[in-house]
Coordinates of C-alpha atoms and ligand atoms in Angstrom, one line a residue:
M1 CA -0.6 -0.1 0.1
A2 CA 1.4 3.6 -1.2
D3 CA 2.9 5.5 2.0
S4 CA 1.4 9.4 2.5
T5 CA 3.1 10.5 5.1
P6 CA 4.4 13.6 3.5
S7 CA 7.8 13.0 3.3
S8 CA 8.2 9.6 2.6
P9 CA 10.1 8.6 -0.8
Q10 CA 6.0 7.6 -2.3
T11 CA 5.1 11.1 -2.0
L12 CA 7.9 12.7 -2.9
D13 CA 7.9 11.4 -6.9
R14 CA 5.1 13.5 -7.5
Y15 CA 6.9 16.4 -7.2
I16 CA 10.0 14.5 -9.4
R17 CA 10.3 17.8 -11.5
Q18 CA 9.5 20.2 -9.2
I19 CA 12.4 18.3 -6.9
R20 CA 15.0 18.5 -9.4
Y21 CA 14.8 22.3 -9.7
A22 CA 18.0 22.9 -7.7
P23 CA 17.6 25.9 -5.5
L24 CA 14.1 24.1 -4.0
G25 CA 15.6 20.6 -4.0
Q26 CA 14.2 17.6 -1.6
A27 CA 14.9 19.5 2.1
G28 CA 12.9 22.4 0.0
Q29 CA 10.0 20.1 -1.0
E30 CA 9.8 18.6 2.2
R31 CA 9.6 22.0 3.9
L32 CA 6.8 22.7 1.6
A33 CA 5.3 19.1 2.5
A34 CA 5.4 21.4 6.4
G35 CA 3.8 24.5 5.2
K36 CA 0.6 26.3 6.0
V37 CA -0.8 28.9 3.9
L38 CA -4.0 30.7 3.8
V39 CA -5.7 31.2 0.8
C40 CA -7.6 34.5 1.3
G41 CA -10.8 34.9 -1.3
C42 CA -11.2 32.3 -3.5
G43 CA -12.0 34.3 -6.6
A44 CA -10.2 34.3 -9.8
L45 CA -6.7 34.6 -7.8
G46 CA -7.4 32.2 -5.7
S47 CA -8.5 29.8 -7.4
M48 CA -5.4 29.9 -9.3
L49 CA -3.1 29.9 -6.0
A50 CA -5.0 27.3 -4.3
N51 CA -4.3 25.3 -7.9
I52 CA -0.7 25.8 -7.7
L53 CA -0.1 25.7 -3.9
V54 CA -1.8 22.2 -3.7
R55 CA -0.2 20.4 -7.0
A56 CA 2.9 21.8 -5.3
G57 CA 2.1 19.5 -2.8
V58 CA 2.0 22.4 0.6
G59 CA 1.0 21.2 4.0
L60 CA -1.8 22.4 4.5
V61 CA -3.8 24.9 2.0
R62 CA -7.2 27.0 3.9
I63 CA -9.7 28.3 1.8
V64 CA -11.5 31.2 2.7
D65 CA -14.3 32.9 0.6
R66 CA -17.4 34.6 0.8
D67 CA -19.0 34.4 -1.8
F68 CA -20.7 31.6 -3.8
V69 CA -20.0 30.8 -8.0
E70 CA -21.5 32.5 -10.4
T71 CA -21.8 32.0 -14.6
N72 CA -20.1 35.3 -15.1
N73 CA -16.9 34.1 -13.0
L74 CA -15.9 30.7 -15.1
Q75 CA -14.3 33.5 -17.5
R76 CA -11.3 33.6 -15.2
Q77 CA -12.4 31.2 -12.1
T78 CA -10.6 28.2 -13.2
L79 CA -11.1 25.3 -10.4
F80 CA -15.0 26.2 -11.1
N81 CA -17.4 25.3 -14.0
E82 CA -20.8 25.4 -14.7
E83 CA -22.0 22.7 -12.5
D84 CA -21.3 24.4 -9.1
V85 CA -23.4 27.1 -10.7
A86 CA -26.1 25.3 -10.8
A87 CA -25.8 23.7 -7.3
Q88 CA -25.0 27.1 -5.7
L89 CA -22.2 25.9 -4.2
P90 CA -19.6 28.2 -2.8
K91 CA -16.8 29.0 -3.8
A92 CA -14.8 27.6 -1.3
I93 CA -16.6 24.6 -1.1
A94 CA -16.9 24.3 -5.1
A95 CA -12.7 24.8 -5.0
A96 CA -11.9 22.2 -2.0
E97 CA -14.0 19.1 -4.4
K98 CA -11.4 19.6 -6.9
L99 CA -8.3 20.2 -5.2
R100 CA -9.2 17.3 -3.5
K101 CA -9.4 15.2 -6.3
I102 CA -6.2 17.6 -7.7
N103 CA -4.0 15.7 -4.2
S104 CA -5.1 13.5 -2.3
Q105 CA -2.2 14.2 0.3
V106 CA -2.8 17.8 1.0
A107 CA -5.1 19.3 4.0
I108 CA -7.8 21.1 2.5
E109 CA -9.4 23.3 4.4
P110 CA -12.8 24.9 2.9
I111 CA -14.7 27.9 4.9
V112 CA -17.2 29.8 3.8
A113 CA -17.1 33.6 5.4
D114 CA -16.4 36.8 5.4
V115 CA -13.1 37.7 7.0
N116 CA -12.9 40.5 9.4
H117 CA -11.5 41.5 12.6
T118 CA -13.9 39.4 14.3
N119 CA -12.9 35.3 13.2
I120 CA -8.4 36.8 11.7
E121 CA -6.7 35.3 14.0
T122 CA -9.0 31.9 14.2
L123 CA -8.6 32.1 10.1
C124 CA -4.9 32.5 10.9
D125 CA -4.0 30.0 13.5
G126 CA -1.1 28.0 12.6
V127 CA -0.8 28.7 9.1
D128 CA 2.7 30.2 7.7
A129 CA 1.6 32.6 5.3
I130 CA -1.4 34.0 4.1
V131 CA -1.7 34.8 -0.1
D132 CA -3.5 37.4 -1.3
G133 CA -6.9 36.9 -3.1
T134 CA -9.2 39.6 -2.2
D135 CA -10.4 42.0 -4.3
N136 CA -10.9 44.7 -2.0
F137 CA -8.7 46.8 -0.1
E138 CA -11.3 46.8 3.3
T139 CA -10.0 43.4 3.6
R140 CA -6.4 43.7 2.5
F141 CA -6.0 46.0 5.2
L142 CA -7.2 43.9 7.9
V143 CA -4.6 41.2 6.5
N144 CA -2.0 43.9 6.5
D145 CA -2.8 44.6 9.9
F146 CA -2.9 41.2 11.2
A147 CA -0.1 40.2 9.5
V148 CA 2.3 42.9 10.4
D149 CA 0.9 42.5 14.1
R150 CA 1.9 39.1 14.1
G151 CA 4.7 39.3 11.9
L152 CA 3.5 36.8 8.8
P153 CA 4.9 36.6 5.7
W154 CA 2.8 38.4 2.9
V155 CA 1.4 38.2 -0.3
Y156 CA -0.2 40.7 -1.5
G157 CA -1.8 40.5 -5.4
G158 CA -4.7 43.0 -7.6
C159 CA -5.7 42.3 -11.1
L160 CA -7.6 45.1 -12.5
G161 CA -8.7 45.2 -16.2
A162 CA -5.7 43.8 -18.4
E163 CA -2.9 45.5 -15.0
G164 CA -2.2 43.6 -12.2
Q165 CA 0.0 44.8 -9.4
T166 CA 1.8 42.7 -6.7
M167 CA 4.3 43.1 -3.4
T168 CA 5.4 40.4 -0.8
I169 CA 5.5 41.6 2.3
L170 CA 7.7 39.7 5.4
P171 CA 7.5 42.1 7.8
G172 CA 9.9 43.6 9.6
E173 CA 12.1 43.2 7.2
T174 CA 10.5 44.5 4.1
A175 CA 8.0 47.0 3.7
C176 CA 4.3 46.5 4.1
L177 CA 0.8 47.8 1.9
R178 CA 0.8 51.3 4.2
C179 CA 4.6 51.9 3.5
L180 CA 3.6 52.0 -0.3
M181 CA -0.7 53.1 0.4
N182 CA -1.2 54.9 4.0
E183 CA -4.6 54.9 4.1
C184 CA -7.6 52.5 2.3
P185 CA -8.6 53.8 -0.5
P186 CA -13.0 54.8 0.3
P187 CA -15.3 52.7 -1.3
G188 CA -16.3 54.4 -4.9
T189 CA -12.9 56.2 -5.8
M190 CA -11.3 53.3 -7.4
P191 CA -12.4 51.5 -10.2
T192 CA -13.9 47.2 -9.5
C193 CA -13.7 44.8 -11.7
D194 CA -17.6 46.0 -12.3
T195 CA -16.6 49.3 -14.4
A196 CA -13.6 48.5 -15.5
G197 CA -13.6 44.8 -15.9
I198 CA -11.0 41.8 -16.3
L199 CA -9.2 39.7 -18.2
A200 CA -8.1 36.4 -17.3
P201 CA -4.2 36.4 -18.9
I202 CA -3.4 39.1 -15.7
V203 CA -4.8 37.1 -13.0
G204 CA -2.8 34.2 -14.3
V205 CA 0.5 36.1 -14.1
I206 CA -0.1 38.0 -10.9
A207 CA -1.0 34.4 -9.5
S208 CA 2.1 33.0 -10.4
I209 CA 4.6 35.7 -9.1
Q210 CA 2.3 35.3 -6.2
A211 CA 2.8 31.3 -6.1
I212 CA 6.2 31.5 -6.6
E213 CA 6.6 34.2 -4.3
A214 CA 4.5 32.1 -0.9
I215 CA 6.8 28.5 -2.0
K216 CA 9.8 31.2 -1.0
I217 CA 8.3 31.6 1.5
L218 CA 7.3 28.0 2.7
S219 CA 9.4 26.2 1.9
G220 CA 12.5 27.9 4.0
H221 CA 14.2 30.3 1.0
R222 CA 13.3 34.0 1.8
E223 CA 16.4 35.5 0.2
A224 CA 15.2 35.0 -2.6
I225 CA 11.9 36.5 -1.9
S226 CA 11.7 39.9 -4.2
R227 CA 12.0 43.3 -3.1
H228 CA 10.0 44.4 -5.7
L229 CA 6.0 46.0 -6.3
T230 CA 6.0 43.7 -9.6
V231 CA 3.3 46.1 -11.6
V232 CA 2.7 44.2 -15.1
E233 CA 0.3 45.5 -17.5
L234 CA -0.3 43.3 -20.5
W235 CA -2.5 45.1 -23.1
D236 CA 0.5 47.8 -23.7
S237 CA 3.1 44.4 -22.8
C238 CA 4.5 46.3 -19.8
I239 CA 6.1 45.0 -16.9
R240 CA 7.2 47.2 -14.3
Q241 CA 9.3 46.7 -10.9
V242 CA 9.3 49.4 -8.7
N243 CA 12.3 48.7 -6.0
I244 CA 10.4 49.5 -2.1
A245 CA 13.3 48.2 -0.4
S246 CA 14.0 51.4 0.9
L247 CA 10.7 52.7 1.1
R248 CA 10.5 51.0 4.6
D249 CA 13.1 53.5 6.2
H250 CA 11.8 56.4 4.4
V251 CA 7.8 56.1 5.4
D252 CA 6.5 56.8 9.0
C253 CA 4.7 53.4 8.3
P254 CA 1.6 53.5 10.7
A255 CA 1.6 49.7 10.9
C256 CA 5.2 49.1 11.0
K257 CA 6.7 52.0 12.3
R258 CA 3.9 53.5 15.0
R259 CA 2.5 49.8 15.4
E260 CA -1.1 51.3 15.1
F261 CA -3.6 48.3 13.6
P262 CA -6.8 50.1 13.5
W263 CA -8.4 47.9 10.7
L264 CA -7.1 45.1 13.7
A265 CA -8.8 46.3 16.4
G266 CA -11.9 46.7 14.4
R267 CA -12.2 50.6 13.9
E268 CA -12.1 50.5 10.8
G269 CA -13.9 48.5 7.9
S270 CA -18.0 48.2 7.9
R271 CA -20.0 45.4 8.2
S272 CA -21.8 45.8 5.3
A273 CA -19.9 46.3 1.4
V274 CA -20.6 46.6 -2.2
L275 CA -19.1 43.9 -3.9
C276 CA -16.9 43.8 -6.7
G277 CA -18.3 43.4 -10.4
R278 CA -21.6 42.5 -9.8
N279 CA -24.6 44.6 -8.6
A280 CA -25.0 43.4 -5.0
V281 CA -24.1 44.2 -1.0
Q282 CA -22.8 41.7 1.1
L283 CA -24.2 42.2 4.8
T284 CA -22.3 40.9 8.3
H285 CA -24.1 40.4 11.3
S286 CA -22.0 38.8 14.0
G287 CA -23.2 36.2 16.7
L288 CA -25.9 35.0 14.8
S289 CA -26.5 31.4 14.2
L290 CA -29.6 30.2 11.6
S291 CA -31.6 27.4 10.6
L292 CA -31.8 27.5 6.7
E293 CA -34.3 24.8 7.1
Q294 CA -36.7 27.1 9.9
L295 CA -35.2 29.5 7.3
A296 CA -37.1 27.8 4.4
R297 CA -40.3 27.3 5.6
Q298 CA -40.5 31.0 6.9
L299 CA -39.8 32.1 3.6
E300 CA -42.1 29.8 2.1
G301 CA -44.8 32.0 0.0
V302 CA -43.0 35.4 0.3
G303 CA -40.5 34.1 -3.6
Q304 CA -38.6 31.6 -4.6
V305 CA -36.9 29.6 -1.9
T306 CA -34.4 26.7 -2.8
R307 CA -31.2 25.8 -0.6
N308 CA -29.2 23.8 -0.5
P309 CA -26.3 22.4 3.4
F310 CA -24.5 26.2 3.1
L311 CA -26.7 28.7 2.0
L312 CA -30.4 29.4 1.1
R313 CA -31.2 31.6 -1.8
L314 CA -34.4 33.4 -1.7
K315 CA -35.4 35.5 -4.8
V316 CA -38.1 37.8 -4.5
D317 CA -39.1 40.9 -7.0
Q318 CA -36.3 41.5 -9.3
Y319 CA -33.6 40.6 -6.1
E320 CA -31.7 37.8 -4.6
L321 CA -31.4 37.5 -1.0
T322 CA -28.2 34.9 -0.4
V323 CA -28.1 33.8 3.2
F324 CA -25.1 31.7 5.0
P325 CA -25.7 30.3 7.9
D326 CA -24.1 32.7 10.4
G327 CA -27.0 35.3 9.0
R328 CA -24.6 36.7 6.7
A329 CA -26.3 38.1 3.6
I330 CA -25.3 39.0 -0.1
V331 CA -28.2 40.9 -1.2
G332 CA -28.4 40.8 -5.1
G333 CA -30.6 43.5 -7.2
T334 CA -28.5 46.4 -5.8
S335 CA -25.6 48.4 -5.1
D336 CA -27.4 50.6 -3.0
V337 CA -26.6 49.4 1.1
A338 CA -29.5 50.9 3.0
A339 CA -32.1 49.6 0.3
A340 CA -29.7 45.8 0.8
R341 CA -30.5 46.1 4.3
T342 CA -34.5 47.1 4.2
L343 CA -34.5 43.7 2.3
Y344 CA -32.4 41.5 4.4
A345 CA -34.9 43.6 7.6
K346 CA -37.8 42.1 6.2
Y347 CA -37.2 39.1 4.5
I348 CA -34.9 37.5 7.1
G349 CA -35.6 39.7 10.5
H350 CA -33.0 41.3 12.8
Ligands
LIG401 ZN1 4.9 49.6 7.3

């Protein structure tokens, strides 16, 4: 019978092509097998990150995502298919199903949740690094706060249109996201994939750079980690490397220098968010535990109700409310937070 312990020769055999790459080698592969990573957000970037890191043999890949699979995701979110859309699966669950078939030797932990200051510590429990698959700066600033506070490496990545950027943050050693951007851009001030669109190839480029950076961190090769902000624009065929090696020394960074972490403390960040790329609003409620079965009974006759073990969906008028057991909801059909709150109060309560 095949031995499935991570460091056995049988296990390493499947990684022979990457072990043969001398800077990684067998020792690096064994460290990867002991490594644990959080893929924060499993949309376009997160799908590709999780795919690469699971195939590469990282010991544990935890995936957290707040959303469910939709048809317009399939153009760029490479782990999903039409069956996932039909089954109304949360992205973390759909991703884990595929990834377990790709590499059964990796521990894969899907978590359906919105990352916020109340759960980030639990979500990051035991991990050696975080890779950014989110689509918003509010979550990234929270991740940056947590990572800098705890000395946890993380790899920032973002894409829009045909352009993307990425940088690796080694707290205490390299510049952090707040060294680069002092303030979180307020909602509505930045283009989103809703307004600017997004092409799949840029996702592949940025996620691949993020993934190799994570592999360097997890395999113990910090010396190889990029000290640049990498900006890629594929339509104009342009790649820029901005040297940020000395940025940390020149900026009075609120996070690295003054050790102020307002996102982690919950002083910054909202309980509602207009979702990138869709006419939808997310509402979060802490401390709730809903029975989807009971809720489905309550909503009988109100509109069209469907549910699976992970979520309940109510279609009523032009709106679509997707409700999760923790009380969180994604209200589709509006980008008006007040209107979304009204619909939630009307149909779900609280
Ligand atoms: Zn900083």
